[in-house]
PDB file of C-alpha atoms in Angstrom:
ATOM      1  CA  ALA A  27     105.840-192.818 223.641  1.00  0.00           C
ATOM      2  CA  GLN A  28     104.901-196.144 224.677  1.00  0.00           C
ATOM      3  CA  LYS A  29     106.524-198.118 227.166  1.00  0.00           C
ATOM      4  CA  VAL A  30     105.984-201.380 228.972  1.00  0.00           C
ATOM      5  CA  THR A  31     107.718-201.749 232.463  1.00  0.00           C
ATOM      6  CA  GLN A  32     108.294-205.412 233.983  1.00  0.00           C
ATOM      7  CA  ALA A  33     110.025-204.295 237.204  1.00  0.00           C
ATOM      8  CA  GLN A  34     110.397-207.785 238.368  1.00  0.00           C
ATOM      9  CA  THR A  35     113.538-209.497 236.685  1.00  0.00           C
ATOM     10  CA  GLU A  36     113.338-212.644 238.354  1.00  0.00           C
ATOM     11  CA  ILE A  37     111.028-214.570 240.752  1.00  0.00           C
ATOM     12  CA  SER A  38     111.245-217.640 242.596  1.00  0.00           C
ATOM     13  CA  VAL A  39     108.814-219.397 244.425  1.00  0.00           C
ATOM     14  CA  VAL A  40     108.129-222.774 245.844  1.00  0.00           C
ATOM     15  CA  GLU A  41     105.740-225.134 243.957  1.00  0.00           C
ATOM     16  CA  LYS A  42     102.149-224.670 245.144  1.00  0.00           C
ATOM     17  CA  GLU A  43     102.767-221.125 245.914  1.00  0.00           C
ATOM     18  CA  ASP A  44     100.843-218.442 244.218  1.00  0.00           C
ATOM     19  CA  VAL A  45     102.851-215.692 242.483  1.00  0.00           C
ATOM     20  CA  THR A  46     101.754-212.492 240.568  1.00  0.00           C
ATOM     21  CA  LEU A  47     103.906-210.786 237.799  1.00  0.00           C
ATOM     22  CA  ASP A  48     103.517-207.282 237.544  1.00  0.00           C
ATOM     23  CA  CYS A  49     103.359-205.023 234.467  1.00  0.00           C
ATOM     24  CA  VAL A  50     102.919-201.431 233.966  1.00  0.00           C
ATOM     25  CA  TYR A  51     102.541-199.721 230.853  1.00  0.00           C
ATOM     26  CA  GLU A  52     102.549-196.063 229.211  1.00  0.00           C
ATOM     27  CA  THR A  53     100.886-194.863 226.206  1.00  0.00           C
ATOM     28  CA  ARG A  54      98.687-191.793 224.865  1.00  0.00           C
ATOM     29  CA  ASP A  55      96.572-194.061 222.690  1.00  0.00           C
ATOM     30  CA  THR A  56      92.959-194.182 223.942  1.00  0.00           C
ATOM     31  CA  THR A  57      92.742-197.387 222.344  1.00  0.00           C
ATOM     32  CA  TYR A  58      95.471-200.321 222.883  1.00  0.00           C
ATOM     33  CA  TYR A  59      95.845-203.880 223.601  1.00  0.00           C
ATOM     34  CA  LEU A  60      97.533-205.478 226.252  1.00  0.00           C
ATOM     35  CA  PHE A  61      99.202-209.175 225.700  1.00  0.00           C
ATOM     36  CA  TRP A  62     101.156-211.733 228.074  1.00  0.00           C
ATOM     37  CA  TYR A  63     103.403-214.111 226.363  1.00  0.00           C
ATOM     38  CA  LYS A  64     105.358-217.008 228.185  1.00  0.00           C
ATOM     39  CA  GLN A  65     108.932-218.159 226.709  1.00  0.00           C
ATOM     40  CA  PRO A  66     109.931-221.499 227.980  1.00  0.00           C
ATOM     41  CA  PRO A  67     113.476-222.852 228.240  1.00  0.00           C
ATOM     42  CA  SER A  68     112.970-224.196 224.679  1.00  0.00           C
ATOM     43  CA  GLY A  69     112.733-220.773 223.406  1.00  0.00           C
ATOM     44  CA  GLU A  70     109.620-220.315 221.597  1.00  0.00           C
ATOM     45  CA  LEU A  71     107.020-217.123 222.442  1.00  0.00           C
ATOM     46  CA  VAL A  72     103.813-218.406 223.414  1.00  0.00           C
ATOM     47  CA  PHE A  73     100.737-216.158 223.357  1.00  0.00           C
ATOM     48  CA  LEU A  74      98.903-216.292 226.643  1.00  0.00           C
ATOM     49  CA  ILE A  75      96.014-213.624 226.837  1.00  0.00           C
ATOM     50  CA  ARG A  76      94.865-210.330 224.842  1.00  0.00           C
ATOM     51  CA  ARG A  77      93.034-207.449 226.478  1.00  0.00           C
ATOM     52  CA  ASN A  78      91.373-204.374 225.075  1.00  0.00           C
ATOM     53  CA  SER A  79      91.702-200.836 226.868  1.00  0.00           C
ATOM     54  CA  PHE A  80      87.793-200.830 226.898  1.00  0.00           C
ATOM     55  CA  ASP A  81      87.618-203.938 228.890  1.00  0.00           C
ATOM     56  CA  GLU A  82      88.670-204.005 232.401  1.00  0.00           C
ATOM     57  CA  GLN A  83      87.108-207.123 233.455  1.00  0.00           C
ATOM     58  CA  ASN A  84      89.321-209.588 235.057  1.00  0.00           C
ATOM     59  CA  GLU A  85      90.073-212.996 233.351  1.00  0.00           C
ATOM     60  CA  ILE A  86      90.641-216.374 235.064  1.00  0.00           C
ATOM     61  CA  SER A  87      91.710-219.097 232.840  1.00  0.00           C
ATOM     62  CA  GLY A  88      92.546-222.512 234.885  1.00  0.00           C
ATOM     63  CA  ARG A  89      95.485-221.195 237.180  1.00  0.00           C
ATOM     64  CA  TYR A  90      95.881-218.052 235.487  1.00  0.00           C
ATOM     65  CA  SER A  91      94.214-215.087 235.925  1.00  0.00           C
ATOM     66  CA  TRP A  92      94.593-211.324 234.832  1.00  0.00           C
ATOM     67  CA  ASN A  93      94.102-208.056 236.627  1.00  0.00           C
ATOM     68  CA  PHE A  94      93.777-204.889 234.229  1.00  0.00           C
ATOM     69  CA  GLN A  95      93.405-201.712 236.004  1.00  0.00           C
ATOM     70  CA  LYS A  96      93.365-198.735 233.548  1.00  0.00           C
ATOM     71  CA  SER A  97      93.506-196.364 236.649  1.00  0.00           C
ATOM     72  CA  THR A  98      96.952-197.734 237.460  1.00  0.00           C
ATOM     73  CA  SER A  99      97.889-198.528 233.823  1.00  0.00           C
ATOM     74  CA  SER A 100      98.834-202.084 234.982  1.00  0.00           C
ATOM     75  CA  PHE A 101      98.070-205.522 233.525  1.00  0.00           C
ATOM     76  CA  ASN A 102      99.266-208.044 236.059  1.00  0.00           C
ATOM     77  CA  PHE A 103      99.134-211.702 235.806  1.00  0.00           C
ATOM     78  CA  THR A 104      98.898-214.167 238.591  1.00  0.00           C
ATOM     79  CA  ILE A 105      99.422-217.959 238.616  1.00  0.00           C
ATOM     80  CA  THR A 106      97.510-219.830 241.260  1.00  0.00           C
ATOM     81  CA  ALA A 107      99.323-223.215 242.736  1.00  0.00           C
ATOM     82  CA  SER A 108     102.382-222.541 240.804  1.00  0.00           C
ATOM     83  CA  GLN A 109     104.066-225.661 238.893  1.00  0.00           C
ATOM     84  CA  VAL A 110     107.413-226.368 237.927  1.00  0.00           C
ATOM     85  CA  VAL A 111     106.237-226.357 234.218  1.00  0.00           C
ATOM     86  CA  ASP A 112     105.450-222.728 234.891  1.00  0.00           C
ATOM     87  CA  SER A 113     109.156-221.905 234.997  1.00  0.00           C
ATOM     88  CA  ALA A 114     109.780-219.794 231.992  1.00  0.00           C
ATOM     89  CA  VAL A 115     110.138-215.981 231.130  1.00  0.00           C
ATOM     90  CA  TYR A 116     107.039-213.986 230.968  1.00  0.00           C
ATOM     91  CA  PHE A 117     106.590-210.989 228.454  1.00  0.00           C
ATOM     92  CA  CYS A 118     103.969-208.178 228.824  1.00  0.00           C
ATOM     93  CA  ALA A 119     103.172-206.303 225.602  1.00  0.00           C
ATOM     94  CA  LEU A 120     101.401-203.407 224.543  1.00  0.00           C
ATOM     95  CA  ARG A 121     100.026-202.590 220.850  1.00  0.00           C
ATOM     96  CA  GLY A 122      98.597-199.243 219.903  1.00  0.00           C
ATOM     97  CA  THR A 123      99.149-198.893 216.309  1.00  0.00           C
ATOM     98  CA  TYR A 124     100.896-201.952 214.975  1.00  0.00           C
ATOM     99  CA  LYS A 125     103.919-202.290 216.979  1.00  0.00           C
ATOM    100  CA  TYR A 126     103.976-204.908 219.700  1.00  0.00           C
ATOM    101  CA  ILE A 127     106.019-203.217 222.360  1.00  0.00           C
ATOM    102  CA  PHE A 128     107.549-205.875 224.891  1.00  0.00           C
ATOM    103  CA  GLY A 129     108.661-205.256 228.549  1.00  0.00           C
ATOM    104  CA  THR A 130     112.043-206.870 229.475  1.00  0.00           C
ATOM    105  CA  GLY A 131     110.387-210.067 230.944  1.00  0.00           C
ATOM    106  CA  THR A 132     110.272-211.613 234.411  1.00  0.00           C
ATOM    107  CA  ARG A 133     112.057-214.966 234.734  1.00  0.00           C
ATOM    108  CA  LEU A 134     110.011-217.266 237.033  1.00  0.00           C
ATOM    109  CA  LYS A 135     111.468-220.270 238.618  1.00  0.00           C
ATOM    110  CA  VAL A 136     109.073-222.651 240.405  1.00  0.00           C
ATOM    111  CA  LEU A 137     111.014-224.901 242.604  1.00  0.00           C
ATOM    112  CA  ALA A 138     110.202-228.511 243.480  1.00  0.00           C
TER     113      ALA A 138
ATOM    114  CA  ASP B  22      97.218-225.892 211.147  1.00  0.00           C
ATOM    115  CA  ALA B  23     101.078-225.016 211.118  1.00  0.00           C
ATOM    116  CA  GLY B  24     102.369-222.314 212.842  1.00  0.00           C
ATOM    117  CA  VAL B  25     104.961-219.573 211.829  1.00  0.00           C
ATOM    118  CA  ILE B  26     107.792-221.717 210.331  1.00  0.00           C
ATOM    119  CA  GLN B  27     111.496-220.210 210.583  1.00  0.00           C
ATOM    120  CA  SER B  28     114.562-221.844 209.191  1.00  0.00           C
ATOM    121  CA  PRO B  29     117.035-222.633 210.024  1.00  0.00           C
ATOM    122  CA  ARG B  30     116.788-222.911 213.755  1.00  0.00           C
ATOM    123  CA  HIS B  31     120.453-222.743 214.204  1.00  0.00           C
ATOM    124  CA  GLU B  32     122.964-220.759 212.420  1.00  0.00           C
ATOM    125  CA  VAL B  33     126.749-220.417 212.983  1.00  0.00           C
ATOM    126  CA  THR B  34     128.539-218.303 210.551  1.00  0.00           C
ATOM    127  CA  GLU B  35     131.981-216.470 210.149  1.00  0.00           C
ATOM    128  CA  MET B  36     132.260-212.866 210.384  1.00  0.00           C
ATOM    129  CA  GLY B  37     131.640-211.067 206.896  1.00  0.00           C
ATOM    130  CA  GLN B  38     129.587-213.902 205.868  1.00  0.00           C
ATOM    131  CA  GLU B  39     125.921-213.584 204.375  1.00  0.00           C
ATOM    132  CA  VAL B  40     123.351-214.727 206.405  1.00  0.00           C
ATOM    133  CA  THR B  41     119.612-215.155 205.064  1.00  0.00           C
ATOM    134  CA  LEU B  42     116.721-215.984 207.669  1.00  0.00           C
ATOM    135  CA  ARG B  43     113.454-217.285 206.264  1.00  0.00           C
ATOM    136  CA  CYS B  44     110.050-217.005 207.664  1.00  0.00           C
ATOM    137  CA  LYS B  45     106.796-218.930 206.490  1.00  0.00           C
ATOM    138  CA  PRO B  46     103.854-216.820 208.164  1.00  0.00           C
ATOM    139  CA  ILE B  47     100.635-218.467 209.150  1.00  0.00           C
ATOM    140  CA  SER B  48      98.477-219.013 206.360  1.00  0.00           C
ATOM    141  CA  GLY B  49      95.986-215.931 205.988  1.00  0.00           C
ATOM    142  CA  HIS B  50      97.836-213.653 208.244  1.00  0.00           C
ATOM    143  CA  ASN B  51      98.454-210.245 206.482  1.00  0.00           C
ATOM    144  CA  SER B  52     100.972-208.828 209.053  1.00  0.00           C
ATOM    145  CA  LEU B  53     104.475-209.907 209.242  1.00  0.00           C
ATOM    146  CA  PHE B  54     107.339-209.175 211.964  1.00  0.00           C
ATOM    147  CA  TRP B  55     110.746-209.543 212.419  1.00  0.00           C
ATOM    148  CA  TYR B  56     111.942-209.207 216.001  1.00  0.00           C
ATOM    149  CA  ARG B  57     115.357-209.751 217.358  1.00  0.00           C
ATOM    150  CA  GLN B  58     116.264-211.027 221.197  1.00  0.00           C
ATOM    151  CA  THR B  59     119.305-210.289 222.977  1.00  0.00           C
ATOM    152  CA  MET B  60     120.155-210.088 226.559  1.00  0.00           C
ATOM    153  CA  MET B  61     121.129-206.478 226.558  1.00  0.00           C
ATOM    154  CA  ARG B  62     118.091-205.188 224.544  1.00  0.00           C
ATOM    155  CA  GLY B  63     115.515-207.730 224.940  1.00  0.00           C
ATOM    156  CA  LEU B  64     113.005-208.035 222.058  1.00  0.00           C
ATOM    157  CA  GLU B  65     113.388-205.241 219.607  1.00  0.00           C
ATOM    158  CA  LEU B  66     111.234-204.781 216.287  1.00  0.00           C
ATOM    159  CA  LEU B  67     113.317-204.897 213.409  1.00  0.00           C
ATOM    160  CA  ILE B  68     110.660-204.636 210.620  1.00  0.00           C
ATOM    161  CA  TYR B  69     106.951-204.622 209.986  1.00  0.00           C
ATOM    162  CA  PHE B  70     105.196-205.709 206.944  1.00  0.00           C
ATOM    163  CA  ASN B  71     101.548-205.222 206.049  1.00  0.00           C
ATOM    164  CA  ASN B  72     100.260-206.947 203.309  1.00  0.00           C
ATOM    165  CA  ASN B  73     103.676-207.749 201.946  1.00  0.00           C
ATOM    166  CA  VAL B  74     104.681-204.175 202.027  1.00  0.00           C
ATOM    167  CA  PRO B  75     107.347-202.798 204.490  1.00  0.00           C
ATOM    168  CA  ILE B  76     105.526-200.303 206.549  1.00  0.00           C
ATOM    169  CA  ASP B  77     108.075-199.666 209.165  1.00  0.00           C
ATOM    170  CA  ASP B  78     111.869-200.458 209.140  1.00  0.00           C
ATOM    171  CA  SER B  79     113.082-197.882 211.544  1.00  0.00           C
ATOM    172  CA  GLY B  80     114.418-200.736 213.807  1.00  0.00           C
ATOM    173  CA  MET B  81     116.562-202.179 211.075  1.00  0.00           C
ATOM    174  CA  PRO B  82     120.009-201.691 212.768  1.00  0.00           C
ATOM    175  CA  GLU B  83     121.905-200.565 209.742  1.00  0.00           C
ATOM    176  CA  ASP B  84     122.297-201.021 206.006  1.00  0.00           C
ATOM    177  CA  ARG B  85     123.750-204.304 206.470  1.00  0.00           C
ATOM    178  CA  PHE B  86     120.138-205.536 207.330  1.00  0.00           C
ATOM    179  CA  SER B  87     117.618-205.921 204.896  1.00  0.00           C
ATOM    180  CA  ALA B  88     114.415-207.858 204.544  1.00  0.00           C
ATOM    181  CA  LYS B  89     111.863-208.850 201.809  1.00  0.00           C
ATOM    182  CA  MET B  90     108.373-210.231 201.614  1.00  0.00           C
ATOM    183  CA  PRO B  91     107.963-211.203 197.995  1.00  0.00           C
ATOM    184  CA  ASN B  92     104.535-212.960 198.509  1.00  0.00           C
ATOM    185  CA  ALA B  93     102.134-213.683 201.324  1.00  0.00           C
ATOM    186  CA  SER B  94     103.785-216.637 202.354  1.00  0.00           C
ATOM    187  CA  PHE B  95     107.310-216.132 202.761  1.00  0.00           C
ATOM    188  CA  SER B  96     109.599-213.582 204.033  1.00  0.00           C
ATOM    189  CA  THR B  97     113.589-212.991 204.387  1.00  0.00           C
ATOM    190  CA  LEU B  98     115.519-211.295 206.655  1.00  0.00           C
ATOM    191  CA  LYS B  99     119.390-210.965 205.311  1.00  0.00           C
ATOM    192  CA  ILE B 100     122.305-209.838 206.747  1.00  0.00           C
ATOM    193  CA  GLN B 101     125.431-208.971 204.505  1.00  0.00           C
ATOM    194  CA  PRO B 102     128.349-208.742 205.731  1.00  0.00           C
ATOM    195  CA  SER B 103     127.446-210.365 209.213  1.00  0.00           C
ATOM    196  CA  GLU B 104     129.308-209.273 212.441  1.00  0.00           C
ATOM    197  CA  PRO B 105     129.862-210.836 215.868  1.00  0.00           C
ATOM    198  CA  ARG B 106     127.374-208.425 217.341  1.00  0.00           C
ATOM    199  CA  ASP B 107     124.680-209.547 215.351  1.00  0.00           C
ATOM    200  CA  SER B 108     124.494-212.651 217.339  1.00  0.00           C
ATOM    201  CA  ALA B 109     121.023-213.225 218.870  1.00  0.00           C
ATOM    202  CA  VAL B 110     117.715-215.057 218.450  1.00  0.00           C
ATOM    203  CA  TYR B 111     115.553-213.630 215.559  1.00  0.00           C
ATOM    204  CA  PHE B 112     111.803-214.232 215.565  1.00  0.00           C
ATOM    205  CA  CYS B 113     109.479-214.098 212.914  1.00  0.00           C
ATOM    206  CA  ALA B 114     105.636-213.340 213.743  1.00  0.00           C
ATOM    207  CA  SER B 115     102.494-212.925 211.938  1.00  0.00           C
ATOM    208  CA  SER B 116      99.120-211.708 212.781  1.00  0.00           C
ATOM    209  CA  PHE B 117      95.845-211.413 211.096  1.00  0.00           C
ATOM    210  CA  GLY B 118      93.483-208.333 210.871  1.00  0.00           C
ATOM    211  CA  GLY B 119      93.845-204.946 212.844  1.00  0.00           C
ATOM    212  CA  THR B 120      95.776-204.054 216.045  1.00  0.00           C
ATOM    213  CA  ASN B 121      93.404-205.988 218.162  1.00  0.00           C
ATOM    214  CA  THR B 122      94.812-209.363 217.205  1.00  0.00           C
ATOM    215  CA  GLU B 123      97.806-210.994 219.136  1.00  0.00           C
ATOM    216  CA  ALA B 124     100.972-212.072 216.957  1.00  0.00           C
ATOM    217  CA  PHE B 125     101.945-215.523 216.898  1.00  0.00           C
ATOM    218  CA  PHE B 126     105.771-216.233 216.908  1.00  0.00           C
ATOM    219  CA  GLY B 127     107.892-218.881 215.334  1.00  0.00           C
ATOM    220  CA  GLN B 128     110.600-220.836 217.113  1.00  0.00           C
ATOM    221  CA  GLY B 129     113.104-218.609 216.166  1.00  0.00           C
ATOM    222  CA  THR B 130     116.366-218.726 214.477  1.00  0.00           C
ATOM    223  CA  ARG B 131     119.446-218.399 216.707  1.00  0.00           C
ATOM    224  CA  LEU B 132     122.540-216.875 215.122  1.00  0.00           C
ATOM    225  CA  THR B 133     125.906-216.994 216.213  1.00  0.00           C
ATOM    226  CA  VAL B 134     128.685-215.006 214.331  1.00  0.00           C
ATOM    227  CA  VAL B 135     132.284-216.103 215.243  1.00  0.00           C
TER     228      VAL B 135
END
């Protein structure tokens, strides 16, 4: 069975702090893909990043970085120098065949 | 290029009424998904189409729900009759190619059944 766990339900940080959102996944597939999506207060789901199971290289995009560790089945997301506009619900997702399996999301509140 | 377009954005209906949600996927995308989001159950896959053919509808809650994709540029999700427990945000998403691609989501339809 496939499963995505985001143990952090809600995180509050003060602006400019760094914050890491955790994602742990379970799958028996040897080839799979991991994703992060952002859901701002306006409600839409915005794609942030895709990673395949063969590429464990970490990625940095501006203030965002992602750490994929196959050994621990984790795909964590770090926001550096957080801003109020980062306040949103962040979802981690797994895709092995066709389904996107989503975690329950982490609500991030960045306080000014 | 336009993203996934859903209509209506908001729908309020009375219990027992028929509700139809509409989706226009991104042009060229060959996979289409309907998801439902609630506080209790999070994001649930209702149905998946590939090349306009329903591949997996195991997530459709019951016979009151039906979905169609008559062509590559249009899909509907119908609830008949609607019940208060159907109140949720319904998302349509589309993607191109195989499993190594991301899905792009519409802005969702917030359905309230009173």
